[in-house]
Amino acid sequence: MKNCLDLYFLSTIACKLPECLSKEELAVLAASLRALGEMLEVILSQEDCKG
């Protein structure tokens, strides 16, 4: 059930952000969050390899 709450929370944020950000700002935010996610994946992968 916790995952459902996370999805609801993220969905709410996604629906509200366009109310206060321009399309250009949303595009930059989306790209930045994607980059953050990829960096976190790299960190986790490196930690798994170290073991």
Short mmCIF file of the C-alpha atoms (twelve columns), coordinates in Angstrom:
data_MODEL
# 
_entry.id   MODEL 
# 
loop_
_atom_site.group_PDB 
_atom_site.id 
_atom_site.type_symbol 
_atom_site.label_atom_id 
_atom_site.label_alt_id 
_atom_site.label_comp_id 
_atom_site.label_asym_id 
_atom_site.label_seq_id 
_atom_site.Cartn_x 
_atom_site.Cartn_y 
_atom_site.Cartn_z 
_atom_site.pdbx_PDB_model_num 
ATOM 1  C CA . MET A 1  0.000  0.000  0.000   1 
ATOM 2  C CA . LYS A 2  2.910  2.361  0.642   1 
ATOM 3  C CA . ASN A 3  3.815  2.302  -3.061  1 
ATOM 4  C CA . CYS A 4  0.286  3.385  -3.936  1 
ATOM 5  C CA . LEU A 5  0.617  6.362  -1.616  1 
ATOM 6  C CA . ASP A 6  3.919  7.296  -3.238  1 
ATOM 7  C CA . LEU A 7  2.314  7.158  -6.687  1 
ATOM 8  C CA . TYR A 8  -0.614 9.272  -5.533  1 
ATOM 9  C CA . PHE A 9  1.749  11.839 -4.043  1 
ATOM 10 C CA . LEU A 10 3.886  11.980 -7.207  1 
ATOM 11 C CA . SER A 11 0.801  12.205 -9.417  1 
ATOM 12 C CA . THR A 12 -0.506 15.121 -7.366  1 
ATOM 13 C CA . ILE A 13 2.806  16.943 -7.692  1 
ATOM 14 C CA . ALA A 14 2.892  16.314 -11.445 1 
ATOM 15 C CA . CYS A 15 -0.609 17.734 -11.835 1 
ATOM 16 C CA . LYS A 16 0.143  20.824 -9.737  1 
ATOM 17 C CA . LEU A 17 3.530  21.823 -11.155 1 
ATOM 18 C CA . PRO A 18 2.165  23.147 -14.476 1 
ATOM 19 C CA . GLU A 19 0.078  25.620 -12.473 1 
ATOM 20 C CA . CYS A 20 3.207  27.427 -11.265 1 
ATOM 21 C CA . LEU A 21 5.890  26.664 -13.864 1 
ATOM 22 C CA . SER A 22 6.190  27.506 -17.550 1 
ATOM 23 C CA . LYS A 23 6.599  24.777 -20.173 1 
ATOM 24 C CA . GLU A 24 10.286 25.626 -20.408 1 
ATOM 25 C CA . GLU A 25 10.732 25.396 -16.642 1 
ATOM 26 C CA . LEU A 26 8.874  22.079 -16.581 1 
ATOM 27 C CA . ALA A 27 11.132 20.727 -19.320 1 
ATOM 28 C CA . VAL A 28 14.263 21.732 -17.374 1 
ATOM 29 C CA . LEU A 29 12.856 20.232 -14.165 1 
ATOM 30 C CA . ALA A 30 11.953 16.976 -15.924 1 
ATOM 31 C CA . ALA A 31 15.425 16.692 -17.454 1 
ATOM 32 C CA . SER A 32 17.083 17.487 -14.126 1 
ATOM 33 C CA . LEU A 33 15.017 14.908 -12.251 1 
ATOM 34 C CA . ARG A 34 15.767 12.303 -14.932 1 
ATOM 35 C CA . ALA A 35 19.495 13.055 -14.563 1 
ATOM 36 C CA . LEU A 36 19.216 12.788 -10.778 1 
ATOM 37 C CA . GLY A 37 17.531 9.387  -11.099 1 
ATOM 38 C CA . GLU A 38 20.257 8.139  -13.413 1 
ATOM 39 C CA . MET A 39 22.991 9.382  -11.079 1 
ATOM 40 C CA . LEU A 40 21.361 7.608  -8.150  1 
ATOM 41 C CA . GLU A 41 21.212 4.397  -10.205 1 
ATOM 42 C CA . VAL A 42 24.950 4.685  -10.881 1 
ATOM 43 C CA . ILE A 43 25.685 5.195  -7.177  1 
ATOM 44 C CA . LEU A 44 23.567 2.180  -6.220  1 
ATOM 45 C CA . SER A 45 25.199 0.039  -8.913  1 
ATOM 46 C CA . GLN A 46 28.650 0.987  -7.688  1 
ATOM 47 C CA . GLU A 47 27.698 0.127  -4.120  1 
ATOM 48 C CA . ASP A 48 26.380 -3.276 -5.276  1 
ATOM 49 C CA . CYS A 49 29.671 -4.004 -7.037  1 
ATOM 50 C CA . LYS A 50 31.661 -3.142 -3.901  1 
ATOM 51 C CA . GLY A 51 29.496 -5.490 -2.071  1 
# 
